[in-house]
Coordinates of N, CA and C and ligand atoms in Angstrom, one line a residue:
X1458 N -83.7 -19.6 22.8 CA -84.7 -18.6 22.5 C -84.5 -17.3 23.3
X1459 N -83.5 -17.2 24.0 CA -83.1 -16.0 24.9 C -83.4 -14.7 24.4
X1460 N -82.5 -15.0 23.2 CA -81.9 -13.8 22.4 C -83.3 -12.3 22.1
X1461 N -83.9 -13.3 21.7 CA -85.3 -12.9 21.5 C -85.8 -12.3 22.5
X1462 N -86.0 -12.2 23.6 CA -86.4 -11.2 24.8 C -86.1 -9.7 24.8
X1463 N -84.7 -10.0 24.7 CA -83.5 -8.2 24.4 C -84.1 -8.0 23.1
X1464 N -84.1 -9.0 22.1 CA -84.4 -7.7 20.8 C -85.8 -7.0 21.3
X1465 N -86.6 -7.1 22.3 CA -88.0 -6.7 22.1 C -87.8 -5.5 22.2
X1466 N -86.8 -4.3 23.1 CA -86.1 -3.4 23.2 C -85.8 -2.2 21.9
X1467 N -85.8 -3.1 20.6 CA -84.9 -2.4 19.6 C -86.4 -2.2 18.6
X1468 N -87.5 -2.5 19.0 CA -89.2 -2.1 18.3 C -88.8 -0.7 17.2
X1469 N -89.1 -1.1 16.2 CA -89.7 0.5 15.4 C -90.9 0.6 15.8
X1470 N -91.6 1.6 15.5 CA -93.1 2.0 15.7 C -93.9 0.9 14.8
X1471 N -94.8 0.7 15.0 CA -95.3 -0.3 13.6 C -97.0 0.6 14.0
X1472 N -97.6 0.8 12.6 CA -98.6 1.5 12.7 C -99.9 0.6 11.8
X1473 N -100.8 0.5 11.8 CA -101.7 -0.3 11.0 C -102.0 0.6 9.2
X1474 N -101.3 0.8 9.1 CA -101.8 2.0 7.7 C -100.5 1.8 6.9
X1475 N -100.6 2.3 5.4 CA -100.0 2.0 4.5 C -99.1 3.0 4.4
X1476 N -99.7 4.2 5.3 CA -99.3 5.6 5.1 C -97.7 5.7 5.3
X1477 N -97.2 5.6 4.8 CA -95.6 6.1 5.0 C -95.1 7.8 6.1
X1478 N -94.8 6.9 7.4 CA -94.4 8.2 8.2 C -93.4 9.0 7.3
X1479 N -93.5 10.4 8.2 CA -92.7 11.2 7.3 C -91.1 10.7 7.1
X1480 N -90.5 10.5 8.0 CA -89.6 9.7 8.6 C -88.6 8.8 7.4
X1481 N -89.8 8.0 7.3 CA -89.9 6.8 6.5 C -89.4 7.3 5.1
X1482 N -90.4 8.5 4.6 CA -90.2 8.4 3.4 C -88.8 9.5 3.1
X1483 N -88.3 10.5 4.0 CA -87.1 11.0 3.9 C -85.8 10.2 3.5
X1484 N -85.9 9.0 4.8 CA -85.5 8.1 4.6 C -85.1 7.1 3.3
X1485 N -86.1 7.2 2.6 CA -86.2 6.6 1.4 C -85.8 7.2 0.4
X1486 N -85.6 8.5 0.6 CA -85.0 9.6 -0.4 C -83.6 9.6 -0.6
X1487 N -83.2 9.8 1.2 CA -81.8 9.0 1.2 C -81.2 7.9 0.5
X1488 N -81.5 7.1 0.6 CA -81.3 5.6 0.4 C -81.2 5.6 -1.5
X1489 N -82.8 6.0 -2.4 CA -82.7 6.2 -3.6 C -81.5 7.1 -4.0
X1490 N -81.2 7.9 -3.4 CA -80.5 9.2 -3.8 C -78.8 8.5 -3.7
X1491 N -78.5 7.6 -3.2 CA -77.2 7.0 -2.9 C -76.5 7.5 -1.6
X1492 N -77.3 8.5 -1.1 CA -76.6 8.5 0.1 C -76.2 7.5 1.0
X1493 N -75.4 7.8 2.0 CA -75.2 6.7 2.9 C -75.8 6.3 4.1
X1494 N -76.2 5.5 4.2 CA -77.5 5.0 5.4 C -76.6 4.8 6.5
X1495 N -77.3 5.1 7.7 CA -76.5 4.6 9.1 C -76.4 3.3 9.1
X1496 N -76.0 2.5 9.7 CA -75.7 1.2 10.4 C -77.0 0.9 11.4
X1497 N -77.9 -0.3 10.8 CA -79.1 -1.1 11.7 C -78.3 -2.0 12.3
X1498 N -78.8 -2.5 13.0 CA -78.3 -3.8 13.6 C -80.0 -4.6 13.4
X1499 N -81.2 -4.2 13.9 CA -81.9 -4.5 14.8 C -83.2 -3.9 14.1
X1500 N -84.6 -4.4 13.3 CA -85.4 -3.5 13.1 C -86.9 -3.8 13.8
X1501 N -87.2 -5.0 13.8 CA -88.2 -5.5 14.6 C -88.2 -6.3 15.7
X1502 N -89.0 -6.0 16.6 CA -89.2 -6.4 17.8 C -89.7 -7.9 17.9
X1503 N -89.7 -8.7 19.3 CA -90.8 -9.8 19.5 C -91.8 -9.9 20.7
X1504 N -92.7 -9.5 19.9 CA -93.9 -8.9 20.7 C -94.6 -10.1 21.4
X1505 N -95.2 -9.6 22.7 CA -95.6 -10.5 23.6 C -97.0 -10.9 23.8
X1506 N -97.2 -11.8 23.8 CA -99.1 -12.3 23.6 C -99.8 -11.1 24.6
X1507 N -100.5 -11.2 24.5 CA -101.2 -9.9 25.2 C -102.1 -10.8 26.1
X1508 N -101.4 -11.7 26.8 CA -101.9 -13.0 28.0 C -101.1 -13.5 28.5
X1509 N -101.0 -14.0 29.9 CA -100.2 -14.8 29.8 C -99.8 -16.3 29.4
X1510 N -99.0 -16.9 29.4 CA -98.3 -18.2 28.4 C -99.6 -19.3 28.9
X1511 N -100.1 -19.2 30.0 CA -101.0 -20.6 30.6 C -102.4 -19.7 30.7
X1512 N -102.9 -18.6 29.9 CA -104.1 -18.2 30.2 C -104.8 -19.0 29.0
X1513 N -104.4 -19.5 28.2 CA -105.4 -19.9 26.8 C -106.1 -21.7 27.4
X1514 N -105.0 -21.9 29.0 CA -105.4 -23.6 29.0 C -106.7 -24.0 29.3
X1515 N -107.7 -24.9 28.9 CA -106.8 -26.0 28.7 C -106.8 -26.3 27.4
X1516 N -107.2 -25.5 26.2 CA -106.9 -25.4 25.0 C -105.9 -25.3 24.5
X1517 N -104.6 -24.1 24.7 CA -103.6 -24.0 24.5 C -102.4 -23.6 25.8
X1518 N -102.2 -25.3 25.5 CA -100.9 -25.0 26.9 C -100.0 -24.2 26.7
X1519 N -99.6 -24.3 28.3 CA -98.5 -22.7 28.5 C -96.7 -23.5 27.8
X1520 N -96.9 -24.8 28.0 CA -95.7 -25.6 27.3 C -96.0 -25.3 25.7
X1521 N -97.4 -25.3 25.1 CA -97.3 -25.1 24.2 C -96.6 -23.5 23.4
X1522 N -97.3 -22.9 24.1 CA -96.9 -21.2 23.7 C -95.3 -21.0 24.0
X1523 N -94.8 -21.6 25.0 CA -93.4 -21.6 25.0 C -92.8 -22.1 23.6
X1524 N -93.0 -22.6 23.4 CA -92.7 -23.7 21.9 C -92.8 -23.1 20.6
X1525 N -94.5 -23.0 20.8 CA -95.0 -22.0 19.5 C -94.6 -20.5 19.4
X1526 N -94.7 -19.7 20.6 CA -94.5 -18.6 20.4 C -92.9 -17.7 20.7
X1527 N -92.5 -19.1 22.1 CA -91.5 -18.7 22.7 C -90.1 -19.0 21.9
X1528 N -90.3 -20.3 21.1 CA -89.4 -20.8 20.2 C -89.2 -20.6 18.4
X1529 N -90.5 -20.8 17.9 CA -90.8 -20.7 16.7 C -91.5 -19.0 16.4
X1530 N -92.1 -18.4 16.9 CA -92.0 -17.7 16.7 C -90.9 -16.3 16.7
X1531 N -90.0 -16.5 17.9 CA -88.9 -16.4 18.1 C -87.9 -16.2 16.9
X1532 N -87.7 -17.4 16.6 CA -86.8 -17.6 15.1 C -87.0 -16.8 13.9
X1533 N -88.2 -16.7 13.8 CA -88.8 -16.0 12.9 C -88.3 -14.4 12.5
X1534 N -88.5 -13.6 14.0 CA -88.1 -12.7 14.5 C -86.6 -12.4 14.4
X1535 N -85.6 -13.5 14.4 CA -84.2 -13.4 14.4 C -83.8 -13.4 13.6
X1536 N -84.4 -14.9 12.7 CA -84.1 -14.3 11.4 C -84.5 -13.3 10.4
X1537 N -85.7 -12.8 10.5 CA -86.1 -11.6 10.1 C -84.7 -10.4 10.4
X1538 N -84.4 -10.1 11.4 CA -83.6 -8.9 11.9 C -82.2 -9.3 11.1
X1539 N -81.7 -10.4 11.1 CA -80.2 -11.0 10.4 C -80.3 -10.5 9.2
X1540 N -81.5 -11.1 8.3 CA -81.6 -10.4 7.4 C -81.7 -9.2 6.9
X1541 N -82.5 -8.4 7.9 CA -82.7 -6.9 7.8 C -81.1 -6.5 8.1
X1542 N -80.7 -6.8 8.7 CA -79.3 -6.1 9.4 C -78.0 -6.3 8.1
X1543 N -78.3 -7.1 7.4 CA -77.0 -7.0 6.3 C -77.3 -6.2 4.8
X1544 N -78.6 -5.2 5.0 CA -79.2 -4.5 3.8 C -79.8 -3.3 4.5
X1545 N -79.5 -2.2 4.1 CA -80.2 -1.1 4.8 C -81.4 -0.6 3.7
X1546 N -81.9 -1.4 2.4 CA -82.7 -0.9 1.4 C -84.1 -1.1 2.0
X1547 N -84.2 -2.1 3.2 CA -85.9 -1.3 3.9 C -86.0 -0.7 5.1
X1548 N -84.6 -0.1 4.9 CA -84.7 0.3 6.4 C -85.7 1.4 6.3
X1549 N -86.7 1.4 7.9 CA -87.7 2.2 8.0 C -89.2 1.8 7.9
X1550 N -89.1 0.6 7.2 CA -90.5 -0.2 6.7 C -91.3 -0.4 8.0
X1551 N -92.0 0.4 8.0 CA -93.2 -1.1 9.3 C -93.8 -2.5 8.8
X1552 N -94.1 -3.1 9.9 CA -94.1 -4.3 9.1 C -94.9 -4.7 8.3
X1553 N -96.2 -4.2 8.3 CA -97.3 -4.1 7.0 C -96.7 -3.8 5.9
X1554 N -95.6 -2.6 5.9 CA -94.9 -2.3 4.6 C -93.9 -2.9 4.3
X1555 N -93.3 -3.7 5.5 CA -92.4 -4.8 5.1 C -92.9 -5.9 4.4
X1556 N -93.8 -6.4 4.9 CA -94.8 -7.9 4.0 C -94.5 -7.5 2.6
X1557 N -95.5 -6.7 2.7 CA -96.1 -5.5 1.3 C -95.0 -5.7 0.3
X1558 N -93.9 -5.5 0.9 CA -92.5 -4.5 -0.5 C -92.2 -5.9 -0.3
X1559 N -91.8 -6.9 0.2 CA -91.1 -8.0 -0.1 C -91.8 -8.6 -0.3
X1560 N -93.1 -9.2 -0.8 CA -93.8 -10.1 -1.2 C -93.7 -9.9 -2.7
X1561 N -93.5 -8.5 -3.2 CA -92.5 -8.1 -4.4 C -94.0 -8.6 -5.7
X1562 N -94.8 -8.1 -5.6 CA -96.0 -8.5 -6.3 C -96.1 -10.4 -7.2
X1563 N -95.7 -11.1 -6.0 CA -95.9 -12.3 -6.5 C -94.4 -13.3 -6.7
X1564 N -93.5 -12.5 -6.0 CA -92.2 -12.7 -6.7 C -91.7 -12.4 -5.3
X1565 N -92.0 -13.1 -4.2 CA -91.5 -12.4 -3.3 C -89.6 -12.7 -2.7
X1566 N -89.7 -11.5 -2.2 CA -88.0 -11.1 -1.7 C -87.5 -12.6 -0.8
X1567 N -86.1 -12.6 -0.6 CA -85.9 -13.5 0.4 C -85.9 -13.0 2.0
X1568 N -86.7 -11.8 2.2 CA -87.2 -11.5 3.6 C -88.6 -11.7 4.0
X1569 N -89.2 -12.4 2.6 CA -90.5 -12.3 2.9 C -91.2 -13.2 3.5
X1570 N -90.6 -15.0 3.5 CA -91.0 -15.3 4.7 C -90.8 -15.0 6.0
X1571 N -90.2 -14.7 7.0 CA -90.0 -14.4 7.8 C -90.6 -13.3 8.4
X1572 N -90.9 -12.1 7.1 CA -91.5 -11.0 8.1 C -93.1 -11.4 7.9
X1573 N -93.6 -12.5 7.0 CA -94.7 -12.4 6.9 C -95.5 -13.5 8.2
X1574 N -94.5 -14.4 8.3 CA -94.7 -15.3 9.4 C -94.8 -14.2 11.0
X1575 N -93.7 -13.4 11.0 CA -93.8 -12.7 12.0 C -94.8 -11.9 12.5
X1576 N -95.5 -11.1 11.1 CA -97.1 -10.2 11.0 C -97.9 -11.5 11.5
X1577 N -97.9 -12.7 10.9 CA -99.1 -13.4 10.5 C -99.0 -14.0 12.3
X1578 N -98.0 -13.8 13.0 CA -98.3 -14.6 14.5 C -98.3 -13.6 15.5
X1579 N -98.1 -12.7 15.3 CA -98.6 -11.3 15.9 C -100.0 -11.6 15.9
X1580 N -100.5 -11.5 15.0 CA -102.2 -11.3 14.8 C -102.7 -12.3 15.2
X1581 N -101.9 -13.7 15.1 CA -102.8 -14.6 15.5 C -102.7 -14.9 17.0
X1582 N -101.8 -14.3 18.0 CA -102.2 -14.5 19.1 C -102.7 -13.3 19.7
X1583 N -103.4 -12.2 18.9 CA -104.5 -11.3 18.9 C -105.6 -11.7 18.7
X1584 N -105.9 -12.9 17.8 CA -107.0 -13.4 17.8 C -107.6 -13.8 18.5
X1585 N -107.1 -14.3 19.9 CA -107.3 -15.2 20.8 C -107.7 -14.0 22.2
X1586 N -108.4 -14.9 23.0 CA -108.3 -14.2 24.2 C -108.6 -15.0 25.4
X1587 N -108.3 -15.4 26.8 CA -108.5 -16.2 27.5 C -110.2 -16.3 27.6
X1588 N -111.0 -17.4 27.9 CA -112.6 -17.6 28.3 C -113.0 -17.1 26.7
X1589 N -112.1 -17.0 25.6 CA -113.0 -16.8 23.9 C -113.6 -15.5 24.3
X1590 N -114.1 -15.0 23.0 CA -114.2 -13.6 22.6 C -115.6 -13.6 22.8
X1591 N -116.4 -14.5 22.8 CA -117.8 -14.5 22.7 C -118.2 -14.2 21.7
X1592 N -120.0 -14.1 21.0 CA -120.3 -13.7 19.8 C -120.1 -12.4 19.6
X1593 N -120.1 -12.2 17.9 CA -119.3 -10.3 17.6 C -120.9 -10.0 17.7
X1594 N -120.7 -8.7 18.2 CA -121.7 -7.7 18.4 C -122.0 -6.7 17.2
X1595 N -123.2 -6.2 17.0 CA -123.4 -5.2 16.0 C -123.0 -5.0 15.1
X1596 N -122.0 -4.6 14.0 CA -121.9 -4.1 13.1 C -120.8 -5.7 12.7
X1597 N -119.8 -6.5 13.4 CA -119.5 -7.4 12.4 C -120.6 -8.4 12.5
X1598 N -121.5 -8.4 13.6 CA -122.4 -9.4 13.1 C -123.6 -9.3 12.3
X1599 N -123.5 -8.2 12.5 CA -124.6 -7.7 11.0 C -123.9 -8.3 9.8
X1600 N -122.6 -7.7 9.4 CA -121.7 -8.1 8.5 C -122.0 -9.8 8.2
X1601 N -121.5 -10.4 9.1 CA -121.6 -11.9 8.7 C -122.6 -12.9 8.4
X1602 N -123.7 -12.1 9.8 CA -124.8 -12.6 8.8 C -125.2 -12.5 7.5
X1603 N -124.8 -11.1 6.7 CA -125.3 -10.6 5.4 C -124.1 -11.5 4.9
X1604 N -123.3 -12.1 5.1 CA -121.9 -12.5 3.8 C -122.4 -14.3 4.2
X1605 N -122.4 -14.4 4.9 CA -122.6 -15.9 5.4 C -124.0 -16.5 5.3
X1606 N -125.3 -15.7 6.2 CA -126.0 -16.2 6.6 C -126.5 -16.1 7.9
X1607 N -125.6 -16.9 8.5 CA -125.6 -17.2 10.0 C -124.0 -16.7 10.7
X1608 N -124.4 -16.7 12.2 CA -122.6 -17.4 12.4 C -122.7 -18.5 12.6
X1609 N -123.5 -19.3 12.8 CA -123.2 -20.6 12.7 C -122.9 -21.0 11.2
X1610 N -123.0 -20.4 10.2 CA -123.0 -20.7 8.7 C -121.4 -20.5 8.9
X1611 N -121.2 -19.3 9.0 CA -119.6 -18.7 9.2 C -118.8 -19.8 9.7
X1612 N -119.0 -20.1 10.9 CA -118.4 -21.0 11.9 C -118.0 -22.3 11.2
X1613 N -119.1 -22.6 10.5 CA -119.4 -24.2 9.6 C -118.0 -23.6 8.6
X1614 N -118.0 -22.6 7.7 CA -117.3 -22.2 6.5 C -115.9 -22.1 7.1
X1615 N -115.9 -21.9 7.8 CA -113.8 -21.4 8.7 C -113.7 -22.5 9.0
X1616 N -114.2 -23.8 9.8 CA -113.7 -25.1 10.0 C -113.4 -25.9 8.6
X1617 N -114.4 -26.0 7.9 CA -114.3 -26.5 6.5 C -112.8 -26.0 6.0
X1618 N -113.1 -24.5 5.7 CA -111.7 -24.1 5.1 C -110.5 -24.6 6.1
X1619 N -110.4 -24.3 7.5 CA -109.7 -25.5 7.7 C -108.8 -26.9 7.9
X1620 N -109.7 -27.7 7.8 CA -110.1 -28.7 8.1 C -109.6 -29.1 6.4
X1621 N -109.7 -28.4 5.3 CA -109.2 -28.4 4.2 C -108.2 -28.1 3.1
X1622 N -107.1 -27.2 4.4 CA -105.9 -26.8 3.8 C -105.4 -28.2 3.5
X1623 N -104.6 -27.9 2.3 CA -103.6 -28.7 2.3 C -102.0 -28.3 2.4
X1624 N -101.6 -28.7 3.1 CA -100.2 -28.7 3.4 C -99.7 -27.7 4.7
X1625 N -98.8 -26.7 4.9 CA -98.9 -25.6 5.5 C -99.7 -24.6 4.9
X1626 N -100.4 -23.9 6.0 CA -100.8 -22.1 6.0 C -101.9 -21.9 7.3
X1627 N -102.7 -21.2 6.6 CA -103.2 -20.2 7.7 C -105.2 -20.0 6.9
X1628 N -106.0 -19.7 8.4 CA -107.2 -19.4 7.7 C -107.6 -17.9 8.0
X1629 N -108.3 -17.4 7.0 CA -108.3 -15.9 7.9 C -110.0 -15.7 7.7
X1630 N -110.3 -14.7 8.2 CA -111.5 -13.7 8.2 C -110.9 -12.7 8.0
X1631 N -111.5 -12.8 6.6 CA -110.8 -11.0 5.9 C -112.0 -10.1 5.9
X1632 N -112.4 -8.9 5.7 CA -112.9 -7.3 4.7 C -112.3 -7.9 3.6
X1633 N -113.0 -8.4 2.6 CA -112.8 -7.7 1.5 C -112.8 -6.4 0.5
X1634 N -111.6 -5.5 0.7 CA -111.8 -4.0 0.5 C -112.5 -3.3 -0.8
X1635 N -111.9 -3.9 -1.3 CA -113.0 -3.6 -2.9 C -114.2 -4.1 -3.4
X1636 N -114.7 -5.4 -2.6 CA -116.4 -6.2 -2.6 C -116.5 -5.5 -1.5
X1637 N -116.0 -5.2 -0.4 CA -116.6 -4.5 0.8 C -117.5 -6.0 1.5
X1638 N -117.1 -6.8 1.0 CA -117.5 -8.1 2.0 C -117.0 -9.0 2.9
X1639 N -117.2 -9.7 3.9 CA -116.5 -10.4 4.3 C -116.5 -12.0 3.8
X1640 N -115.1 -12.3 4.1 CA -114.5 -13.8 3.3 C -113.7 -14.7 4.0
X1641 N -113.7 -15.7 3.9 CA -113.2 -16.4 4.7 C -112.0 -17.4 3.9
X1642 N -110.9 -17.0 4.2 CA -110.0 -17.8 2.5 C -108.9 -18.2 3.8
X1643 N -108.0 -18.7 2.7 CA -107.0 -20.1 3.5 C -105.6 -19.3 2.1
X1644 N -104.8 -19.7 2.9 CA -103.3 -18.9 2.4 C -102.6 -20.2 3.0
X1645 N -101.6 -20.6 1.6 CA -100.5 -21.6 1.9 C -99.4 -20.8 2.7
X1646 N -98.5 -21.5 3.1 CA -97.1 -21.3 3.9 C -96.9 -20.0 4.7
X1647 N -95.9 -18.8 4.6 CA -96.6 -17.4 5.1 C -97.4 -16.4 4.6
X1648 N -97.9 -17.0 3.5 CA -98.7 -15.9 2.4 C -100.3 -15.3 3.6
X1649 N -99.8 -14.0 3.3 CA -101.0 -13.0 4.3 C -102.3 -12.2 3.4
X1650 N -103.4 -12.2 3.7 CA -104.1 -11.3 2.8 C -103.5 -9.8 2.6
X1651 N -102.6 -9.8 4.1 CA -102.3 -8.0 3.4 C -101.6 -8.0 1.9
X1652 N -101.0 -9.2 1.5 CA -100.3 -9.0 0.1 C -101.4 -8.4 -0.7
X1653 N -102.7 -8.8 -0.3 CA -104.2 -8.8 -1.8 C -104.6 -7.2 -1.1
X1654 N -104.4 -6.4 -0.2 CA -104.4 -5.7 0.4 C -106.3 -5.4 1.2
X1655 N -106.8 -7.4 1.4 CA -107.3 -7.2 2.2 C -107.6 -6.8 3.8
X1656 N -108.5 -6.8 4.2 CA -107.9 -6.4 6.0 C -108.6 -7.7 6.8
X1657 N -107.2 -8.1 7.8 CA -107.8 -9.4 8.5 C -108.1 -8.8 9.7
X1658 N -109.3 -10.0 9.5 CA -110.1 -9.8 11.1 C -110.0 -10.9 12.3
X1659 N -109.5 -12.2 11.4 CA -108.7 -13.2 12.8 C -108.4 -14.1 11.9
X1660 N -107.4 -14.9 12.4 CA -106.3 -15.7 11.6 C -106.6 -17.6 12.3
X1661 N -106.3 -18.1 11.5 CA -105.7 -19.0 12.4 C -104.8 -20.2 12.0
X1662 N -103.9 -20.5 13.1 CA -102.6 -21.1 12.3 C -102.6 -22.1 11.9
X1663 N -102.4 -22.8 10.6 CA -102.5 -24.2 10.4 C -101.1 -24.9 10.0
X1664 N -100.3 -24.8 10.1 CA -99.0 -25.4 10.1 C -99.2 -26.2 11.0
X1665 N -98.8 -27.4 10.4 CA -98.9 -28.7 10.9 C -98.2 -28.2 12.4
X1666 N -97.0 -28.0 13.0 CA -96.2 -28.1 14.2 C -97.6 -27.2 15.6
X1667 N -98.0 -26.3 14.3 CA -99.2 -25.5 15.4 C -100.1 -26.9 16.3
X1668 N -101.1 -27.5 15.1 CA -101.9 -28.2 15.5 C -101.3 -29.4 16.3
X1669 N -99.6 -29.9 15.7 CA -99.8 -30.6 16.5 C -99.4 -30.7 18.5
X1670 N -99.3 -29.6 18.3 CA -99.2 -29.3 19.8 C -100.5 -28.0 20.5
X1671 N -101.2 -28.3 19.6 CA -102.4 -27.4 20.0 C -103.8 -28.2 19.3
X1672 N -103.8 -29.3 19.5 CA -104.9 -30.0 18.6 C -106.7 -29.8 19.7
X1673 N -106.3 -28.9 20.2 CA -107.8 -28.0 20.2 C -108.2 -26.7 20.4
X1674 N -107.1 -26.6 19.4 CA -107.4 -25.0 18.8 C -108.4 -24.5 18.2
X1675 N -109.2 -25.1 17.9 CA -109.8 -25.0 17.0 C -111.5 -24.9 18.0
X1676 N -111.4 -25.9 19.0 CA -112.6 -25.7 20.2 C -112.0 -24.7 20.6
X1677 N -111.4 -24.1 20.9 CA -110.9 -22.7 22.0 C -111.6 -21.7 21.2
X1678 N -111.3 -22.0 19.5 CA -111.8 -20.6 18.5 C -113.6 -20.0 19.1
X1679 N -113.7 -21.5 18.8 CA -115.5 -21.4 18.8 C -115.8 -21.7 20.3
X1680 N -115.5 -21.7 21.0 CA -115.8 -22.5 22.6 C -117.2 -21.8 22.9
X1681 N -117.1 -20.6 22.6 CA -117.8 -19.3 23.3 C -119.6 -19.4 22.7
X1682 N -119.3 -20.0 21.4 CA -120.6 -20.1 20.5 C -121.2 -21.5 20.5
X1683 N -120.8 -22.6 21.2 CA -120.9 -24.1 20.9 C -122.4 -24.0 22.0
Ligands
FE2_782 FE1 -97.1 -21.0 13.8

């Protein structure tokens, strides 16, 4: 898992918006136009939990996040970049617009697991925070009460969906942008709401290898509200 540390070095900017930097879309001009593209080696980074490896215990061990984040997520990241590195046709994408263009409206590219898995464990060790986040304040708890009910209704609805996937994926708390409400949906293998181009608000990972080395992840989510 070495390797992974040096690429953190070779980061593009990644921005939360759909907005194409100027940059980006010059770039793109090039590329359509036949010109010739420089040589990438390298386009995304492997970003670092924003904790350290033993702050989540005793929910999620620091052996675990070595594993999960330090190994498997890792791969993800490598092979993400191998891929990118033998095609310069996204070079410049951030990774929202990497998901995005290679999920290829349903038909997705052969980069699109890997960059989607990469987005999707970014965010999910954002979702987290050592001692739990506590209850949301003001405006998303207004929100959830009005979409749910309760948070305890919420809470009941995210373990369910859960507790209910079948096979590999992930549970999210989205914005839904066009109901303008919040939803709580379950995505097989690396499929991310950004494909529906809703906005996630916390994730969480259900791939079997997650739970089985994190089998109380799930008390760590809610710890704060029990
Ligand atoms: Fe995972």
């Amino acid at each position: 898992m070495g390797s992974c540390f040096y690429n953190s070095h070779l980061l593009v900017t990644q921005v939360n918006t759909c907005q194409l930097p100027p940059l980006c879309k010059q770039r793109r001009r090039q590329i359509n136009g036949s010109q010739r593209a420089a040589k990438v080696v390298a386009y995304h980074g492997f970003k670092t939990p924003p904790y350290k490896l033993d702050a989540l215990e005793p929910y999620i061990s620091k052996r675990t996040l070595e594993i999960h984040w330090g190994a498997l997520h890792c791969a993800y990241v490598e092979g993400l970049d191998k891929q990118l590195g033998k095609s310069d046709v996204l070079y410049g994408y951030t990774m929202d617009e990497l998901v995005k263009a290679t999920y290829n409206n349903g038909n997705p590219l052969p980069e699109f697991n890997n960059a989607a898995q990469v987005w999707n464990h970014d965010f999910f060790w954002e979702s987290m925070q050592p001692g739990g986040g506590g209850m949301p304040i003001q405006g998303l708890l207004e929100q959830i009460e009005k979409d749910f009910g309760s948070f305890t209704k919420f809470r009941e609805n995210f373990i369910e969906a859960a507790l209910s996937l079948f096979g590999s994926g992930w549970v999210w708390l989205v914005l839904k942008r066009e109901e303008k409400r919040l939803a709580v949906i379950k995505t097989s293998n690396a499929i991310t709401p950004l494909v529906w181009d809703d906005i996630p608000i916390i994730c969480l990972d259900m791939w079997e290898v997650s739970n089985y080395i994190s089998p109380h992840l799930m008390l760590f989510l809610f710890h704060s509200s029990e």
